Amino acid sequence: MKQNPVYKREARVNVRSIRLPMIVMVFNGILSAVALLNMYSVMAQVRASASIQYTSFMQMYELLAALEFIMLLFIVPALTAASISGERERQTLDLMLTTLLTPAQIVSGKLMSALSVMVLLVVSSFPPISMVLVFGGITWMDLAALLLCYVAVALVAGSMGIFFSAVFKRSTLASVCTYGVIGLLVAGTYFANRFAMALSSTHLSRYGGAVRAAGEMARPTAGAAFYLLLLNPAATFYTVMNGPAESGMGIESMCRAMGVQFKGWIIEHWVFTSIVLQLALSGVLLLFAVRSVDPIKKKRLRPDEK
């Protein structure tokens, strides 16, 4: 199998640069420091009460997983938002396009380079996260689901960074737009649900709040806006973390919080549907990135040159 030349070059640049070791060191240093501090507090509690609270280890696992998720959400766009625009600023993109490389190879090579860094970060973070396995509480299936969630968020954030990097000529503008859209996906979809619930509450209050549906008092509901959370990586992560633990949270908790009934195929298969939609969004963004890099297709789209 022939290796992507762009990915091969990016991999060589990464291993020769001090930036990658620094990212790995800081990334795992933060996780290890949080894990060790948590273990120290648990051991101090054992000395004081002579009892072990196993929920503390689950809380440590959830804290480390959430911290790693947040860092990936910020690191991956930083690796891709300047991938294409940086080539333009160095005036090397036109040289790459004059070779036998296709725009699809350039885009995929840049994405594979960012994903390889993500895989390195995730794999190297297994020791602090796997500390909870010593005391039980989670299974390897839970870790596999968590890894799948990390891959999904890395693909969404990475493809979004490459898309804006291909559209805009400046890396700064591409980075701002990437983090802005990610913020809309994470926070915007949540506040859209809260706004829909506020409108529903206002409607119920206007009619006396005594509207009954199926023999029960009607409650404010987010309605169709709830399905916007399918594109929210944080909602997927929340479901993955709380669903397998059987703690009464997960998708059931989100349905209760948003006033949505827990029924229907999409809600029952929330994680699968969410990851598929996020991967589809990544594919669409990469397709548009390829079209933005291809100078021939861009010329065909100009109305003044038809």
mmCIF file of C-alpha atoms in Angstrom:
data_model
loop_
_atom_site.group_PDB
_atom_site.id
_atom_site.type_symbol
_atom_site.label_atom_id
_atom_site.label_comp_id
_atom_site.label_asym_id
_atom_site.label_seq_id
_atom_site.Cartn_x
_atom_site.Cartn_y
_atom_site.Cartn_z
ATOM 1 C CA MET A 1 0.000 0.000 0.000
ATOM 2 C CA LYS A 2 1.451 3.343 -1.091
ATOM 3 C CA GLN A 3 1.877 5.850 1.714
ATOM 4 C CA ASN A 4 0.447 9.339 1.350
ATOM 5 C CA PRO A 5 3.404 11.659 0.544
ATOM 6 C CA VAL A 6 1.895 14.578 2.470
ATOM 7 C CA TYR A 7 1.351 12.426 5.551
ATOM 8 C CA LYS A 8 4.892 11.040 5.233
ATOM 9 C CA ARG A 9 6.359 14.541 5.126
ATOM 10 C CA GLU A 10 4.204 15.770 8.031
ATOM 11 C CA ALA A 11 5.161 12.731 10.113
ATOM 12 C CA ARG A 12 8.863 13.373 9.541
ATOM 13 C CA VAL A 13 8.474 17.053 10.439
ATOM 14 C CA ASN A 14 6.584 16.144 13.633
ATOM 15 C CA VAL A 15 9.131 13.623 14.887
ATOM 16 C CA ARG A 16 12.006 16.024 14.204
ATOM 17 C CA SER A 17 10.308 18.915 15.963
ATOM 18 C CA ILE A 18 10.289 19.498 19.705
ATOM 19 C CA ARG A 19 6.649 20.597 19.556
ATOM 20 C CA LEU A 20 5.218 17.069 19.492
ATOM 21 C CA PRO A 21 7.179 15.810 22.535
ATOM 22 C CA MET A 22 6.187 18.987 24.399
ATOM 23 C CA ILE A 23 2.491 18.432 23.578
ATOM 24 C CA VAL A 24 2.677 14.809 24.751
ATOM 25 C CA MET A 25 4.534 15.791 27.920
ATOM 26 C CA VAL A 26 2.111 18.576 28.864
ATOM 27 C CA PHE A 27 -0.936 16.480 27.918
ATOM 28 C CA ASN A 28 0.053 13.471 30.001
ATOM 29 C CA GLY A 29 1.561 15.632 32.733
ATOM 30 C CA ILE A 30 -1.800 17.274 33.371
ATOM 31 C CA LEU A 31 -3.623 13.931 33.386
ATOM 32 C CA SER A 32 -1.042 12.284 35.637
ATOM 33 C CA ALA A 33 -1.024 15.207 38.081
ATOM 34 C CA VAL A 34 -4.826 15.111 38.389
ATOM 35 C CA ALA A 35 -4.791 11.315 38.842
ATOM 36 C CA LEU A 36 -2.062 11.389 41.492
ATOM 37 C CA LEU A 37 -3.746 14.206 43.425
ATOM 38 C CA ASN A 38 -7.006 12.278 43.365
ATOM 39 C CA MET A 39 -5.265 9.100 44.562
ATOM 40 C CA TYR A 40 -3.565 11.064 47.332
ATOM 41 C CA SER A 41 -6.937 12.383 48.553
ATOM 42 C CA VAL A 42 -8.397 8.852 48.497
ATOM 43 C CA MET A 43 -5.466 7.455 50.484
ATOM 44 C CA ALA A 44 -5.764 10.312 52.985
ATOM 45 C CA GLN A 45 -9.432 9.417 53.437
ATOM 46 C CA VAL A 46 -8.495 5.764 53.979
ATOM 47 C CA ARG A 47 -6.042 6.707 56.725
ATOM 48 C CA ALA A 48 -8.649 8.899 58.409
ATOM 49 C CA SER A 49 -11.701 6.597 58.218
ATOM 50 C CA ALA A 50 -10.155 3.157 57.498
ATOM 51 C CA SER A 51 -12.675 2.731 54.653
ATOM 52 C CA ILE A 52 -12.406 2.899 50.868
ATOM 53 C CA GLN A 53 -15.010 4.757 48.842
ATOM 54 C CA TYR A 54 -15.004 3.040 45.446
ATOM 55 C CA THR A 55 -17.111 5.868 44.002
ATOM 56 C CA SER A 56 -14.011 8.049 44.347
ATOM 57 C CA PHE A 57 -12.209 5.954 41.730
ATOM 58 C CA MET A 58 -15.149 6.245 39.338
ATOM 59 C CA GLN A 59 -15.160 9.989 39.880
ATOM 60 C CA MET A 60 -11.433 10.026 39.107
ATOM 61 C CA TYR A 61 -12.056 8.106 35.872
ATOM 62 C CA GLU A 62 -14.833 10.484 34.828
ATOM 63 C CA LEU A 63 -12.704 13.511 35.665
ATOM 64 C CA LEU A 64 -9.699 12.254 33.694
ATOM 65 C CA ALA A 65 -11.842 11.249 30.706
ATOM 66 C CA ALA A 66 -13.595 14.624 30.673
ATOM 67 C CA LEU A 67 -10.278 16.463 30.974
ATOM 68 C CA GLU A 68 -8.810 14.470 28.095
ATOM 69 C CA PHE A 69 -11.930 15.116 25.995
ATOM 70 C CA ILE A 70 -11.658 18.876 26.557
ATOM 71 C CA MET A 71 -7.944 18.935 25.725
ATOM 72 C CA LEU A 72 -8.523 16.958 22.514
ATOM 73 C CA LEU A 73 -11.312 19.362 21.578
ATOM 74 C CA PHE A 74 -8.812 22.223 21.791
ATOM 75 C CA ILE A 75 -5.634 20.534 20.533
ATOM 76 C CA VAL A 76 -6.896 18.865 17.335
ATOM 77 C CA PRO A 77 -8.263 22.090 15.750
ATOM 78 C CA ALA A 78 -4.981 23.816 16.568
ATOM 79 C CA LEU A 79 -3.156 21.124 14.568
ATOM 80 C CA THR A 80 -5.421 21.390 11.504
ATOM 81 C CA ALA A 81 -6.602 25.015 11.349
ATOM 82 C CA ALA A 82 -3.251 26.104 9.907
ATOM 83 C CA SER A 83 -2.629 23.029 7.744
ATOM 84 C CA ILE A 84 -3.723 24.381 4.332
ATOM 85 C CA SER A 85 -3.617 28.110 5.062
ATOM 86 C CA GLY A 86 -0.099 27.685 6.416
ATOM 87 C CA GLU A 87 0.969 26.232 3.081
ATOM 88 C CA ARG A 88 -0.546 29.274 1.379
ATOM 89 C CA GLU A 89 1.277 31.652 3.706
ATOM 90 C CA ARG A 90 4.569 29.878 2.991
ATOM 91 C CA GLN A 91 3.673 29.902 -0.733
ATOM 92 C CA THR A 92 4.154 26.155 -0.980
ATOM 93 C CA LEU A 93 0.570 25.100 -1.756
ATOM 94 C CA ASP A 94 0.849 26.054 -5.434
ATOM 95 C CA LEU A 95 4.076 24.057 -5.654
ATOM 96 C CA MET A 96 2.327 21.015 -4.178
ATOM 97 C CA LEU A 97 -0.508 21.366 -6.697
ATOM 98 C CA THR A 98 1.954 21.367 -9.609
ATOM 99 C CA THR A 99 3.122 17.879 -8.605
ATOM 100 C CA LEU A 100 1.264 14.616 -9.092
ATOM 101 C CA LEU A 101 -0.457 15.133 -5.742
ATOM 102 C CA THR A 102 -4.218 15.539 -5.911
ATOM 103 C CA PRO A 103 -6.153 17.916 -3.628
ATOM 104 C CA ALA A 104 -7.701 14.860 -1.967
ATOM 105 C CA GLN A 105 -4.233 13.525 -1.112
ATOM 106 C CA ILE A 106 -3.216 16.892 0.355
ATOM 107 C CA VAL A 107 -6.330 17.131 2.525
ATOM 108 C CA SER A 108 -6.253 13.490 3.633
ATOM 109 C CA GLY A 109 -2.538 13.684 4.404
ATOM 110 C CA LYS A 110 -3.040 16.731 6.617
ATOM 111 C CA LEU A 111 -5.963 15.047 8.393
ATOM 112 C CA MET A 112 -4.067 11.783 8.901
ATOM 113 C CA SER A 113 -1.164 13.706 10.400
ATOM 114 C CA ALA A 114 -3.454 15.354 12.974
ATOM 115 C CA LEU A 115 -5.192 12.055 13.733
ATOM 116 C CA SER A 116 -1.863 10.302 14.262
ATOM 117 C CA VAL A 117 -1.002 12.902 16.902
ATOM 118 C CA MET A 118 -4.420 12.324 18.471
ATOM 119 C CA VAL A 119 -3.854 8.563 18.558
ATOM 120 C CA LEU A 120 -0.443 9.112 20.150
ATOM 121 C CA LEU A 121 -2.003 11.322 22.838
ATOM 122 C CA VAL A 122 -4.833 8.877 23.570
ATOM 123 C CA VAL A 123 -2.615 5.781 23.679
ATOM 124 C CA SER A 124 -0.012 7.492 25.867
ATOM 125 C CA SER A 125 -2.769 8.546 28.289
ATOM 126 C CA PHE A 126 -3.933 4.975 28.954
ATOM 127 C CA PRO A 127 -1.761 4.476 32.113
ATOM 128 C CA PRO A 128 -3.358 7.263 34.207
ATOM 129 C CA ILE A 129 -6.876 6.503 32.947
ATOM 130 C CA SER A 130 -6.456 2.739 33.420
ATOM 131 C CA MET A 131 -5.598 3.173 37.104
ATOM 132 C CA VAL A 132 -9.296 2.762 37.865
ATOM 133 C CA LEU A 133 -9.198 -0.767 36.390
ATOM 134 C CA VAL A 134 -7.210 -1.875 39.421
ATOM 135 C CA PHE A 135 -10.222 -1.205 41.633
ATOM 136 C CA GLY A 136 -12.951 -2.134 39.133
ATOM 137 C CA GLY A 137 -16.033 -0.182 38.147
ATOM 138 C CA ILE A 138 -15.478 -0.046 34.395
ATOM 139 C CA THR A 139 -14.839 -2.636 31.707
ATOM 140 C CA TRP A 140 -12.797 -2.763 28.540
ATOM 141 C CA MET A 141 -16.027 -2.182 26.603
ATOM 142 C CA ASP A 142 -16.428 1.116 28.423
ATOM 143 C CA LEU A 143 -12.900 2.088 27.404
ATOM 144 C CA ALA A 144 -13.634 1.059 23.804
ATOM 145 C CA ALA A 145 -16.758 3.242 23.749
ATOM 146 C CA LEU A 146 -14.736 6.119 25.183
ATOM 147 C CA LEU A 147 -12.065 5.630 22.509
ATOM 148 C CA LEU A 148 -14.731 5.663 19.792
ATOM 149 C CA CYS A 149 -16.046 8.926 21.201
ATOM 150 C CA TYR A 150 -12.539 10.398 21.094
ATOM 151 C CA VAL A 151 -12.121 9.355 17.458
ATOM 152 C CA ALA A 152 -15.451 10.970 16.533
ATOM 153 C CA VAL A 153 -14.651 14.277 18.207
ATOM 154 C CA ALA A 154 -11.155 14.288 16.675
ATOM 155 C CA LEU A 155 -12.587 13.734 13.187
ATOM 156 C CA VAL A 156 -15.186 16.476 13.609
ATOM 157 C CA ALA A 157 -12.734 19.000 15.045
ATOM 158 C CA GLY A 158 -9.980 18.026 12.596
ATOM 159 C CA SER A 159 -12.145 18.146 9.472
ATOM 160 C CA MET A 160 -13.615 21.463 10.586
ATOM 161 C CA GLY A 161 -10.133 22.917 11.015
ATOM 162 C CA ILE A 162 -9.036 21.671 7.592
ATOM 163 C CA PHE A 163 -12.217 23.032 5.980
ATOM 164 C CA PHE A 164 -11.711 26.567 7.285
ATOM 165 C CA SER A 165 -7.993 26.320 6.581
ATOM 166 C CA ALA A 166 -8.790 25.500 2.954
ATOM 167 C CA VAL A 167 -11.410 28.249 2.624
ATOM 168 C CA PHE A 168 -9.468 31.116 4.241
ATOM 169 C CA LYS A 169 -5.987 32.279 3.357
ATOM 170 C CA ARG A 170 -4.991 33.290 6.889
ATOM 171 C CA SER A 171 -4.370 30.782 9.647
ATOM 172 C CA THR A 172 -5.580 33.181 12.336
ATOM 173 C CA LEU A 173 -8.974 33.601 10.691
ATOM 174 C CA ALA A 174 -9.243 29.859 10.110
ATOM 175 C CA SER A 175 -8.486 29.154 13.777
ATOM 176 C CA VAL A 176 -11.044 31.697 15.007
ATOM 177 C CA CYS A 177 -13.769 30.291 12.743
ATOM 178 C CA THR A 178 -12.928 26.707 13.731
ATOM 179 C CA TYR A 179 -13.164 27.345 17.460
ATOM 180 C CA GLY A 180 -16.249 29.504 16.923
ATOM 181 C CA VAL A 181 -18.155 26.771 15.080
ATOM 182 C CA ILE A 182 -17.049 24.146 17.615
ATOM 183 C CA GLY A 183 -18.375 26.448 20.319
ATOM 184 C CA LEU A 184 -21.685 26.658 18.468
ATOM 185 C CA LEU A 185 -21.874 22.859 18.248
ATOM 186 C CA VAL A 186 -21.092 22.379 21.937
ATOM 187 C CA ALA A 187 -22.708 25.386 23.631
ATOM 188 C CA GLY A 188 -25.021 26.610 20.879
ATOM 189 C CA THR A 189 -27.052 23.406 20.617
ATOM 190 C CA TYR A 190 -27.430 23.300 24.403
ATOM 191 C CA PHE A 191 -28.656 26.881 24.666
ATOM 192 C CA ALA A 192 -30.957 26.286 21.694
ATOM 193 C CA ASN A 193 -32.634 23.556 23.753
ATOM 194 C CA ARG A 194 -32.858 25.851 26.766
ATOM 195 C CA PHE A 195 -34.407 28.568 24.610
ATOM 196 C CA ALA A 196 -36.942 26.102 23.205
ATOM 197 C CA MET A 197 -37.820 25.037 26.756
ATOM 198 C CA ALA A 198 -38.251 28.680 27.791
ATOM 199 C CA LEU A 199 -40.643 29.234 24.890
ATOM 200 C CA SER A 200 -42.564 26.094 25.841
ATOM 201 C CA SER A 201 -42.761 27.227 29.477
ATOM 202 C CA THR A 202 -44.046 30.647 28.408
ATOM 203 C CA HIS A 203 -46.680 29.003 26.239
ATOM 204 C CA LEU A 204 -47.855 26.771 29.107
ATOM 205 C CA SER A 205 -47.929 29.691 31.535
ATOM 206 C CA ARG A 206 -49.970 31.764 29.107
ATOM 207 C CA TYR A 207 -52.685 29.111 29.044
ATOM 208 C CA GLY A 208 -52.757 28.672 32.818
ATOM 209 C CA GLY A 209 -50.177 25.891 33.094
ATOM 210 C CA ALA A 210 -52.938 23.362 33.517
ATOM 211 C CA VAL A 211 -52.787 21.800 30.106
ATOM 212 C CA ARG A 212 -52.892 18.062 30.480
ATOM 213 C CA ALA A 213 -51.510 15.504 28.044
ATOM 214 C CA ALA A 214 -52.188 11.799 28.435
ATOM 215 C CA GLY A 215 -53.571 12.365 31.930
ATOM 216 C CA GLU A 216 -50.455 14.165 33.249
ATOM 217 C CA MET A 217 -49.553 17.796 33.746
ATOM 218 C CA ALA A 218 -47.801 19.071 30.627
ATOM 219 C CA ARG A 219 -44.169 20.021 31.178
ATOM 220 C CA PRO A 220 -41.927 22.387 29.228
ATOM 221 C CA THR A 221 -40.133 20.530 26.464
ATOM 222 C CA ALA A 222 -37.350 21.284 24.002
ATOM 223 C CA GLY A 223 -39.256 19.448 21.267
ATOM 224 C CA ALA A 224 -37.460 18.947 17.969
ATOM 225 C CA ALA A 225 -34.554 21.119 19.129
ATOM 226 C CA PHE A 226 -33.466 18.171 21.294
ATOM 227 C CA TYR A 227 -32.184 16.368 18.195
ATOM 228 C CA LEU A 228 -29.687 19.173 17.583
ATOM 229 C CA LEU A 229 -27.700 17.562 20.388
ATOM 230 C CA LEU A 230 -26.918 14.702 18.004
ATOM 231 C CA LEU A 231 -24.281 16.993 16.473
ATOM 232 C CA ASN A 232 -22.931 17.970 19.883
ATOM 233 C CA PRO A 233 -19.747 15.992 20.712
ATOM 234 C CA ALA A 234 -20.107 16.891 24.386
ATOM 235 C CA ALA A 235 -23.610 15.364 24.508
ATOM 236 C CA THR A 236 -22.254 12.157 22.961
ATOM 237 C CA PHE A 237 -19.428 12.081 25.482
ATOM 238 C CA TYR A 238 -21.883 12.647 28.341
ATOM 239 C CA THR A 239 -24.011 9.737 27.168
ATOM 240 C CA VAL A 240 -21.019 7.424 26.758
ATOM 241 C CA MET A 241 -19.669 8.257 30.202
ATOM 242 C CA ASN A 242 -22.918 7.946 32.128
ATOM 243 C CA GLY A 243 -24.810 5.284 30.189
ATOM 244 C CA PRO A 244 -22.621 2.199 30.815
ATOM 245 C CA ALA A 245 -22.122 3.123 34.475
ATOM 246 C CA GLU A 246 -25.856 2.586 35.140
ATOM 247 C CA SER A 247 -25.934 5.674 37.334
ATOM 248 C CA GLY A 248 -29.383 6.808 36.205
ATOM 249 C CA MET A 249 -27.954 9.438 33.918
ATOM 250 C CA GLY A 250 -26.923 9.363 30.261
ATOM 251 C CA ILE A 251 -29.543 9.786 27.580
ATOM 252 C CA GLU A 252 -32.369 9.198 30.079
ATOM 253 C CA SER A 253 -31.112 12.104 32.145
ATOM 254 C CA MET A 254 -30.879 14.372 29.101
ATOM 255 C CA CYS A 255 -34.421 13.445 28.080
ATOM 256 C CA ARG A 256 -35.729 14.291 31.529
ATOM 257 C CA ALA A 257 -33.803 17.561 31.655
ATOM 258 C CA MET A 258 -35.149 18.663 28.276
ATOM 259 C CA GLY A 259 -38.680 17.380 28.822
ATOM 260 C CA VAL A 260 -38.447 14.787 26.037
ATOM 261 C CA GLN A 261 -39.961 11.328 26.271
ATOM 262 C CA PHE A 262 -37.516 8.450 26.263
ATOM 263 C CA LYS A 263 -38.852 6.606 23.247
ATOM 264 C CA GLY A 264 -38.055 6.216 19.583
ATOM 265 C CA TRP A 265 -35.287 4.460 17.671
ATOM 266 C CA ILE A 266 -32.996 7.512 17.532
ATOM 267 C CA ILE A 267 -33.086 8.111 21.275
ATOM 268 C CA GLU A 268 -32.673 4.421 22.080
ATOM 269 C CA HIS A 269 -29.611 4.310 19.781
ATOM 270 C CA TRP A 270 -28.408 7.800 20.584
ATOM 271 C CA VAL A 271 -24.649 7.160 20.662
ATOM 272 C CA PHE A 272 -24.625 5.227 17.384
ATOM 273 C CA THR A 273 -26.781 7.808 15.593
ATOM 274 C CA SER A 274 -24.772 10.712 16.975
ATOM 275 C CA ILE A 275 -21.422 9.264 15.927
ATOM 276 C CA VAL A 276 -22.711 8.415 12.441
ATOM 277 C CA LEU A 277 -24.028 11.968 11.946
ATOM 278 C CA GLN A 278 -20.782 13.474 13.193
ATOM 279 C CA LEU A 279 -18.759 11.277 10.839
ATOM 280 C CA ALA A 280 -21.069 12.281 7.974
ATOM 281 C CA LEU A 281 -20.525 15.947 8.865
ATOM 282 C CA SER A 282 -16.781 15.336 8.804
ATOM 283 C CA GLY A 283 -17.041 13.751 5.364
ATOM 284 C CA VAL A 284 -18.998 16.717 3.978
ATOM 285 C CA LEU A 285 -16.499 19.207 5.402
ATOM 286 C CA LEU A 286 -13.568 17.280 3.913
ATOM 287 C CA LEU A 287 -15.318 17.153 0.529
ATOM 288 C CA PHE A 288 -15.750 20.925 0.513
ATOM 289 C CA ALA A 289 -12.150 21.319 1.660
ATOM 290 C CA VAL A 290 -10.966 19.298 -1.341
ATOM 291 C CA ARG A 291 -13.067 21.438 -3.679
ATOM 292 C CA SER A 292 -11.640 24.599 -2.109
ATOM 293 C CA VAL A 293 -8.069 23.406 -2.588
ATOM 294 C CA ASP A 294 -8.615 22.301 -6.212
ATOM 295 C CA PRO A 295 -7.879 25.392 -8.386
ATOM 296 C CA ILE A 296 -9.569 23.906 -11.469
ATOM 297 C CA LYS A 297 -12.940 23.395 -9.781
ATOM 298 C CA LYS A 298 -12.724 26.830 -8.184
ATOM 299 C CA LYS A 299 -12.317 28.415 -11.621
ATOM 300 C CA ARG A 300 -15.280 26.492 -12.967
ATOM 301 C CA LEU A 301 -17.448 27.863 -10.174
ATOM 302 C CA ARG A 302 -16.706 31.495 -11.129
ATOM 303 C CA PRO A 303 -19.669 33.004 -13.016
ATOM 304 C CA ASP A 304 -17.531 35.638 -14.768
ATOM 305 C CA GLU A 305 -15.425 32.964 -16.472
ATOM 306 C CA LYS A 306 -18.285 30.872 -17.846
#
